[in-house]
Short mmCIF file of C-alpha atoms in Angstrom, two decimals:
data_model
loop_
_atom_site.label_atom_id
_atom_site.label_comp_id
_atom_site.label_asym_id
_atom_site.label_seq_id
_atom_site.Cartn_x
_atom_site.Cartn_y
_atom_site.Cartn_z
CA UNK A 1 23.16 23.74 -50.43
CA UNK A 2 25.26 22.64 -47.47
CA UNK A 3 24.49 20.50 -44.42
CA UNK A 4 26.08 21.25 -41.06
CA UNK A 5 25.73 20.37 -37.36
CA UNK A 6 25.17 23.02 -34.70
CA UNK A 7 25.12 22.65 -30.91
CA UNK A 8 23.02 24.50 -28.31
CA UNK A 9 25.62 27.24 -27.93
CA UNK A 10 25.56 27.68 -31.69
CA UNK A 11 21.76 27.99 -31.65
CA UNK A 12 22.02 30.80 -29.12
CA UNK A 13 24.74 32.43 -31.21
CA UNK A 14 22.54 32.16 -34.31
CA UNK A 15 19.49 33.66 -32.59
CA UNK A 16 21.51 36.56 -31.20
CA UNK A 17 22.91 37.27 -34.65
CA UNK A 18 19.43 37.23 -36.21
CA UNK A 19 18.11 39.56 -33.48
CA UNK A 20 20.57 42.20 -34.68
CA UNK A 21 19.00 42.05 -38.14
CA UNK A 22 15.28 41.46 -37.55
CA UNK A 23 12.55 40.71 -35.06
CA UNK A 24 12.83 37.03 -34.13
CA UNK A 25 9.73 35.03 -33.22
CA UNK A 26 9.96 31.49 -31.85
CA UNK A 27 7.91 28.95 -29.87
CA UNK A 28 7.77 29.50 -26.10
CA UNK A 29 6.15 27.25 -23.52
CA UNK A 30 3.20 28.83 -21.74
CA UNK A 31 3.91 28.92 -18.05
CA UNK A 32 2.48 25.93 -16.21
CA UNK A 33 0.88 24.44 -19.33
CA UNK A 34 1.67 21.90 -22.02
CA UNK A 35 1.00 24.60 -24.59
CA UNK A 36 3.28 26.60 -26.83
CA UNK A 37 2.97 29.93 -28.62
CA UNK A 38 5.06 31.87 -31.11
CA UNK A 39 6.37 34.95 -29.29
CA UNK A 40 9.08 37.52 -29.85
CA UNK A 41 12.39 36.27 -28.49
CA UNK A 42 13.77 38.31 -25.60
CA UNK A 43 16.00 35.55 -24.19
CA UNK A 44 17.25 32.79 -26.55
CA UNK A 45 17.31 30.36 -23.60
CA UNK A 46 13.50 30.56 -23.37
CA UNK A 47 13.00 29.21 -26.90
CA UNK A 48 11.47 25.72 -27.06
CA UNK A 49 12.47 23.85 -30.21
CA UNK A 50 11.24 20.40 -29.19
CA UNK A 51 7.49 20.98 -28.87
CA UNK A 52 4.31 19.30 -30.08
CA UNK A 53 2.66 22.22 -31.84
CA UNK A 54 1.68 25.79 -31.07
CA UNK A 55 -1.96 26.66 -30.39
CA UNK A 56 -2.01 29.23 -33.20
CA UNK A 57 0.01 28.71 -36.38
CA UNK A 58 2.73 31.10 -37.57
CA UNK A 59 0.29 32.19 -40.30
CA UNK A 60 -0.60 35.06 -37.95
CA UNK A 61 2.69 36.82 -38.78
CA UNK A 62 2.12 36.73 -42.54
CA UNK A 63 -1.61 37.34 -42.33
CA UNK A 64 -2.56 39.04 -39.02
CA UNK A 65 -5.91 38.41 -37.32
CA UNK A 66 -6.68 42.09 -37.91
CA UNK A 67 -4.92 44.59 -40.15
CA UNK A 68 -5.70 47.99 -41.63
CA UNK A 69 -5.77 47.99 -45.43
CA UNK A 70 -6.78 51.59 -46.18
CA UNK A 71 -6.91 54.89 -44.28
CA UNK A 72 -8.84 57.83 -45.67
CA UNK A 73 -9.37 61.44 -44.68
CA UNK A 74 -12.86 62.76 -45.21
CA UNK A 75 -13.66 66.40 -45.80
CA UNK A 76 -15.30 68.85 -48.13
CA UNK A 77 -12.96 68.00 -50.99
CA UNK A 78 -12.18 64.65 -52.61
CA UNK A 79 -11.59 61.72 -50.29
CA UNK A 80 -7.87 61.18 -49.73
CA UNK A 81 -7.36 57.44 -49.38
CA UNK A 82 -4.03 55.73 -48.88
CA UNK A 83 -3.25 52.01 -48.82
CA UNK A 84 -1.59 50.78 -45.64
CA UNK A 85 1.19 48.19 -45.79
CA UNK A 86 2.95 47.80 -42.45
CA UNK A 87 5.88 45.37 -42.52
CA UNK A 88 9.15 44.75 -40.70
CA UNK A 89 11.98 42.25 -41.14
CA UNK A 90 10.99 39.06 -39.33
CA UNK A 91 12.53 35.66 -38.65
CA UNK A 92 10.20 32.78 -37.79
CA UNK A 93 12.44 30.44 -35.81
CA UNK A 94 11.44 26.84 -35.05
CA UNK A 95 8.66 26.26 -37.60
CA UNK A 96 7.44 22.69 -38.12
CA UNK A 97 7.25 21.15 -41.63
CA UNK A 98 3.45 21.21 -41.62
CA UNK A 99 3.42 24.94 -40.89
CA UNK A 100 6.02 25.59 -43.58
CA UNK A 101 3.71 23.75 -45.99
CA UNK A 102 0.87 25.94 -44.73
CA UNK A 103 2.74 29.14 -45.51
CA UNK A 104 3.70 27.83 -48.95
CA UNK A 105 0.04 27.08 -49.64
CA UNK A 106 -1.01 30.58 -48.57
CA UNK A 107 1.69 31.91 -50.91
CA UNK A 108 0.02 30.09 -53.79
CA UNK A 109 -3.46 31.33 -52.90
CA UNK A 110 -2.51 34.96 -52.28
CA UNK A 111 -0.27 35.23 -55.34
CA UNK A 112 -2.48 33.31 -57.77
CA UNK A 113 -4.73 35.60 -59.82
CA UNK A 114 -5.09 38.67 -57.63
CA UNK A 115 -1.90 39.34 -55.68
CA UNK A 116 -2.46 40.50 -52.10
CA UNK A 117 0.08 43.33 -51.58
CA UNK A 118 -0.01 43.23 -47.78
CA UNK A 119 0.58 39.49 -47.62
CA UNK A 120 3.33 39.57 -50.23
CA UNK A 121 5.11 42.47 -48.53
CA UNK A 122 5.23 40.54 -45.24
CA UNK A 123 6.43 37.32 -46.85
CA UNK A 124 9.19 39.16 -48.70
CA UNK A 125 10.49 40.45 -45.36
CA UNK A 126 10.22 37.03 -43.68
CA UNK A 127 12.87 34.38 -43.22
CA UNK A 128 12.18 30.92 -41.86
CA UNK A 129 14.19 28.54 -39.72
CA UNK A 130 12.34 25.24 -39.63
CA UNK A 131 12.69 22.42 -37.11
CA UNK A 132 11.66 18.77 -37.26
CA UNK A 133 9.14 17.41 -34.77
CA UNK A 134 7.72 14.26 -33.22
CA UNK A 135 3.97 13.92 -34.00
CA UNK A 136 1.48 13.42 -31.17
CA UNK A 137 -1.73 11.36 -31.29
CA UNK A 138 -3.63 14.05 -33.24
CA UNK A 139 -1.12 14.72 -36.03
CA UNK A 140 -1.76 13.21 -39.45
CA UNK A 141 0.96 14.98 -41.44
CA UNK A 142 2.13 11.71 -42.98
CA UNK A 143 -1.31 11.29 -44.57
CA UNK A 144 -1.09 14.77 -46.10
CA UNK A 145 2.47 14.42 -47.38
CA UNK A 146 3.71 17.15 -45.03
CA UNK A 147 5.82 15.19 -42.53
CA UNK A 148 8.83 16.70 -44.26
CA UNK A 149 9.47 19.56 -46.67
CA UNK A 150 12.30 20.17 -49.10
CA UNK A 151 11.67 23.88 -49.65
CA UNK A 152 10.06 26.89 -48.01
CA UNK A 153 12.80 27.47 -45.43
CA UNK A 154 16.16 29.22 -45.22
CA UNK A 155 17.50 26.81 -42.60
CA UNK A 156 16.03 23.57 -41.30
CA UNK A 157 17.03 21.94 -38.00
CA UNK A 158 16.72 18.26 -37.11
CA UNK A 159 17.41 17.28 -33.46
CA UNK A 160 20.46 15.05 -32.97
CA UNK A 161 21.05 14.08 -29.32
CA UNK A 162 21.55 17.60 -27.98
CA UNK A 163 22.69 19.03 -31.29
CA UNK A 164 20.95 19.80 -34.59
CA UNK A 165 21.61 18.89 -38.18
CA UNK A 166 21.24 22.11 -40.19
CA UNK A 167 20.09 21.95 -43.80
CA UNK A 168 20.61 25.17 -45.74
CA UNK A 169 17.73 25.92 -48.10
CA UNK A 170 18.59 29.32 -49.56
CA UNK A 171 21.42 31.79 -50.05
CA UNK A 172 19.90 33.81 -47.21
CA UNK A 173 20.27 30.71 -45.05
CA UNK A 174 23.94 30.44 -45.98
CA UNK A 175 24.39 34.05 -44.89
CA UNK A 176 22.65 33.31 -41.58
CA UNK A 177 25.31 30.73 -40.72
CA UNK A 178 28.26 32.99 -41.51
CA UNK A 179 30.30 33.41 -38.33
CA UNK A 180 28.32 30.71 -36.47
CA UNK A 181 30.20 27.74 -35.01
CA UNK A 182 29.20 24.56 -36.88
CA UNK A 183 30.82 21.32 -38.02
CA UNK A 184 30.47 18.70 -40.72
CA UNK A 185 27.94 15.90 -40.01
CA UNK A 186 29.09 12.31 -39.76
CA UNK A 187 27.69 9.51 -41.93
CA UNK A 188 26.00 8.11 -38.81
CA UNK A 189 24.24 11.42 -38.17
CA UNK A 190 22.94 11.60 -41.73
CA UNK A 191 21.66 8.04 -41.33
CA UNK A 192 19.95 8.97 -38.05
CA UNK A 193 18.07 11.82 -39.73
CA UNK A 194 16.76 9.42 -42.38
CA UNK A 195 15.74 6.91 -39.68
CA UNK A 196 13.91 9.66 -37.79
CA UNK A 197 11.88 10.59 -40.88
CA UNK A 198 10.99 6.94 -41.59
CA UNK A 199 9.71 6.58 -38.02
CA UNK A 200 7.74 9.81 -38.35
CA UNK A 201 5.96 8.50 -41.44
CA UNK A 202 4.65 5.49 -39.48
CA UNK A 203 1.62 7.16 -37.86
CA UNK A 204 -1.41 5.36 -36.44
CA UNK A 205 -3.61 8.43 -36.91
CA UNK A 206 -4.02 8.39 -40.69
CA UNK A 207 -6.48 8.42 -43.56
CA UNK A 208 -6.97 5.12 -45.38
CA UNK A 209 -6.12 6.31 -48.87
CA UNK A 210 -3.46 8.28 -50.69
CA UNK A 211 -4.30 11.98 -50.27
CA UNK A 212 -4.18 12.44 -54.06
CA UNK A 213 -7.44 10.44 -54.22
CA UNK A 214 -9.38 12.84 -51.99
CA UNK A 215 -10.95 15.13 -54.65
CA UNK A 216 -12.35 12.08 -56.44
CA UNK A 217 -13.67 10.55 -53.22
CA UNK A 218 -15.30 13.83 -52.16
CA UNK A 219 -16.94 14.30 -55.57
CA UNK A 220 -19.82 12.00 -54.68
CA UNK A 221 -20.11 12.70 -50.97
CA UNK A 222 -22.18 15.88 -50.75
CA UNK A 223 -25.33 14.08 -49.59
CA UNK A 224 -23.60 11.60 -47.31
CA UNK A 225 -25.07 11.07 -43.82
CA UNK A 226 -21.49 11.25 -42.52
CA UNK A 227 -21.77 15.05 -42.33
CA UNK A 228 -24.77 15.04 -40.02
CA UNK A 229 -23.26 12.25 -37.92
CA UNK A 230 -20.17 14.29 -37.07
CA UNK A 231 -21.89 17.69 -36.99
CA UNK A 232 -24.21 16.57 -34.18
CA UNK A 233 -21.40 17.27 -31.70
CA UNK A 234 -20.32 20.61 -33.20
CA UNK A 235 -20.73 23.78 -31.09
CA UNK A 236 -20.09 26.08 -34.10
CA UNK A 237 -17.45 27.85 -32.00
CA UNK A 238 -15.04 28.24 -34.92
CA UNK A 239 -11.96 27.06 -33.02
CA UNK A 240 -11.04 24.70 -35.87
CA UNK A 241 -10.88 27.45 -38.48
CA UNK A 242 -9.19 30.00 -36.22
CA UNK A 243 -6.34 27.61 -35.36
CA UNK A 244 -5.89 26.26 -38.90
CA UNK A 245 -2.68 27.20 -40.79
CA UNK A 246 -4.56 27.13 -44.10
CA UNK A 247 -7.97 28.69 -43.45
CA UNK A 248 -7.99 32.14 -45.03
CA UNK A 249 -11.56 33.47 -44.94
CA UNK A 250 -11.89 37.08 -43.84
CA UNK A 251 -14.33 39.93 -43.38
CA UNK A 252 -13.79 43.60 -44.18
CA UNK A 253 -14.93 46.29 -41.75
CA UNK A 254 -15.11 50.06 -42.22
CA UNK A 255 -14.48 52.08 -39.05
CA UNK A 256 -15.50 55.76 -39.26
CA UNK A 257 -14.72 58.41 -36.66
CA UNK A 258 -17.75 60.00 -35.05
CA UNK A 259 -16.81 63.42 -36.42
CA UNK A 260 -16.60 61.91 -39.94
CA UNK A 261 -13.06 63.22 -40.39
CA UNK A 262 -11.34 59.88 -40.99
CA UNK A 263 -12.12 56.29 -41.80
CA UNK A 264 -10.17 53.09 -42.09
CA UNK A 265 -10.85 49.72 -43.69
CA UNK A 266 -9.74 46.67 -41.71
CA UNK A 267 -9.46 43.03 -42.68
CA UNK A 268 -10.24 40.52 -39.92
CA UNK A 269 -10.19 36.75 -39.76
CA UNK A 270 -13.53 35.04 -40.27
CA UNK A 271 -14.53 31.40 -40.47
CA UNK A 272 -16.97 29.28 -42.45
CA UNK A 273 -17.83 27.20 -39.35
CA UNK A 274 -19.37 30.24 -37.64
CA UNK A 275 -23.14 30.39 -38.03
CA UNK A 276 -23.35 34.02 -39.34
CA UNK A 277 -20.65 33.45 -41.98
CA UNK A 278 -23.04 32.65 -44.83
CA UNK A 279 -25.77 35.14 -43.88
CA UNK A 280 -26.75 37.64 -46.58
CA UNK A 281 -28.51 41.00 -46.44
CA UNK A 282 -32.02 39.56 -46.65
CA UNK A 283 -31.42 37.49 -43.53
CA UNK A 284 -31.13 34.24 -45.47
CA UNK A 285 -28.37 31.89 -44.37
CA UNK A 286 -27.44 29.47 -47.12
CA UNK A 287 -25.39 27.29 -44.73
CA UNK A 288 -27.61 27.54 -41.69
CA UNK A 289 -27.21 23.95 -40.50
CA UNK A 290 -24.06 22.73 -38.77
CA UNK A 291 -23.64 19.79 -41.13
CA UNK A 292 -23.68 22.19 -44.11
CA UNK A 293 -20.83 24.22 -42.63
CA UNK A 294 -18.84 21.12 -41.69
CA UNK A 295 -19.31 19.72 -45.20
CA UNK A 296 -18.28 22.99 -46.84
CA UNK A 297 -15.10 23.25 -44.78
CA UNK A 298 -13.99 19.74 -45.69
CA UNK A 299 -14.92 20.09 -49.36
CA UNK A 300 -12.95 23.31 -49.50
CA UNK A 301 -9.83 21.71 -48.02
CA UNK A 302 -9.85 18.33 -49.73
CA UNK A 303 -11.67 19.01 -53.00
CA UNK A 304 -12.25 22.62 -54.12
CA UNK A 305 -8.83 24.14 -53.40
CA UNK A 306 -7.08 20.82 -54.02
CA UNK A 307 -8.54 20.79 -57.53
CA UNK A 308 -7.70 24.46 -58.11
CA UNK A 309 -4.13 24.51 -56.78
CA UNK A 310 -3.07 20.86 -56.99
CA UNK A 311 -2.52 20.32 -53.27
CA UNK A 312 -4.73 19.74 -50.21
CA UNK A 313 -5.39 22.83 -48.12
CA UNK A 314 -4.85 20.82 -44.97
CA UNK A 315 -1.36 20.18 -43.57
CA UNK A 316 -2.32 17.46 -41.07
CA UNK A 317 -1.07 19.46 -38.07
CA UNK A 318 -4.03 18.26 -35.97
CA UNK A 319 -4.76 21.68 -34.44
CA UNK A 320 -8.44 21.50 -35.41
CA UNK A 321 -9.12 18.22 -33.61
CA UNK A 322 -6.68 18.95 -30.78
CA UNK A 323 -8.36 22.26 -29.91
CA UNK A 324 -11.95 21.17 -30.65
CA UNK A 325 -14.02 20.83 -27.48
CA UNK A 326 -15.43 17.50 -28.69
CA UNK A 327 -12.49 16.44 -30.91
CA UNK A 328 -14.27 16.36 -34.26
CA UNK A 329 -11.61 14.72 -36.38
CA UNK A 330 -11.05 15.15 -40.15
CA UNK A 331 -9.34 11.76 -40.22
CA UNK A 332 -12.46 10.05 -38.85
CA UNK A 333 -14.69 11.97 -41.26
CA UNK A 334 -12.57 11.08 -44.29
CA UNK A 335 -12.29 7.43 -43.26
CA UNK A 336 -16.05 7.24 -42.73
CA UNK A 337 -16.56 8.61 -46.24
CA UNK A 338 -14.08 6.09 -47.63
CA UNK A 339 -15.82 3.23 -45.84
CA UNK A 340 -19.17 4.41 -47.15
CA UNK A 341 -17.74 4.58 -50.65
CA UNK A 342 -16.36 1.03 -50.39
CA UNK A 343 -19.80 -0.20 -49.35
CA UNK A 344 -21.38 1.59 -52.30
CA UNK A 345 -23.48 3.83 -50.09
CA UNK A 346 -22.42 7.25 -51.34
CA UNK A 347 -25.24 9.34 -52.76
CA UNK A 348 -23.99 11.64 -55.50
CA UNK A 349 -24.97 15.26 -55.33
CA UNK A 350 -23.73 18.80 -55.87
#
């Protein structure tokens, strides 16, 4: 696939072209705040491509916080139930590498054994324009191998002194650039992109092992005191799971009209860090303590799903620690476990 250079006028031209074909969503700065959110583009000049990270990940457009799965009409005869799949063409514009990795990981999970038709329908109607970023003090994408991606996008932009290097990832991406003013990159610009990535990989906020070692390191850490140490500060608010690009727990709710004429079944986001999450009908809660929930979340990301799918279900975006009221940090937790392991203090358990 080709590599081009596009200037700011070309970016506007590209966005306006895409708006004629689909709904375009891109990061916007929240007024008066150092916060960004993915919003529908009404004015291309309001798009912010050089941003730290959005509060909520773009996952919300592939897997909404609440969606109706089934509608049914109730009556004297048989129940008439119909599946609901509501999709529209969508372009996610300005997605960071870590969030692209997150969407790829959700693709694997939702298309593994039991394909989720709603998720797949949305992803099939979605195109992605990625953009490179500069990590802040909470990012640890280099530790997770997600500081860059070589797939999962149609176009990928890298800032170049007021312009952008554009890498084309798909045939759809090639079509996006048709009619858009671009030019060939110089050798110096290609070199600058490589230098930028090398600098990005040099992060102070990092885990002290190769991420491929994490399932093995977690295998003996179930009874570690590290979990209680970090859980002491946890409010069980669930912010970490609700802002995570890779958390995918949900609940299913049935809403019935008072006259019993219709019902619908909705899927809503849920989170394993919330205290009621593991409650069962008898009132028992098999992860009642905060440390149990914290442990489960980290085992799921760095051991269970890693072992099942061959990749960590954490992209290192830092949203969990950045948004946490007390900044509970996966990097600190993992490094504490590694230090404990090196000292021979890990107690093996299930």
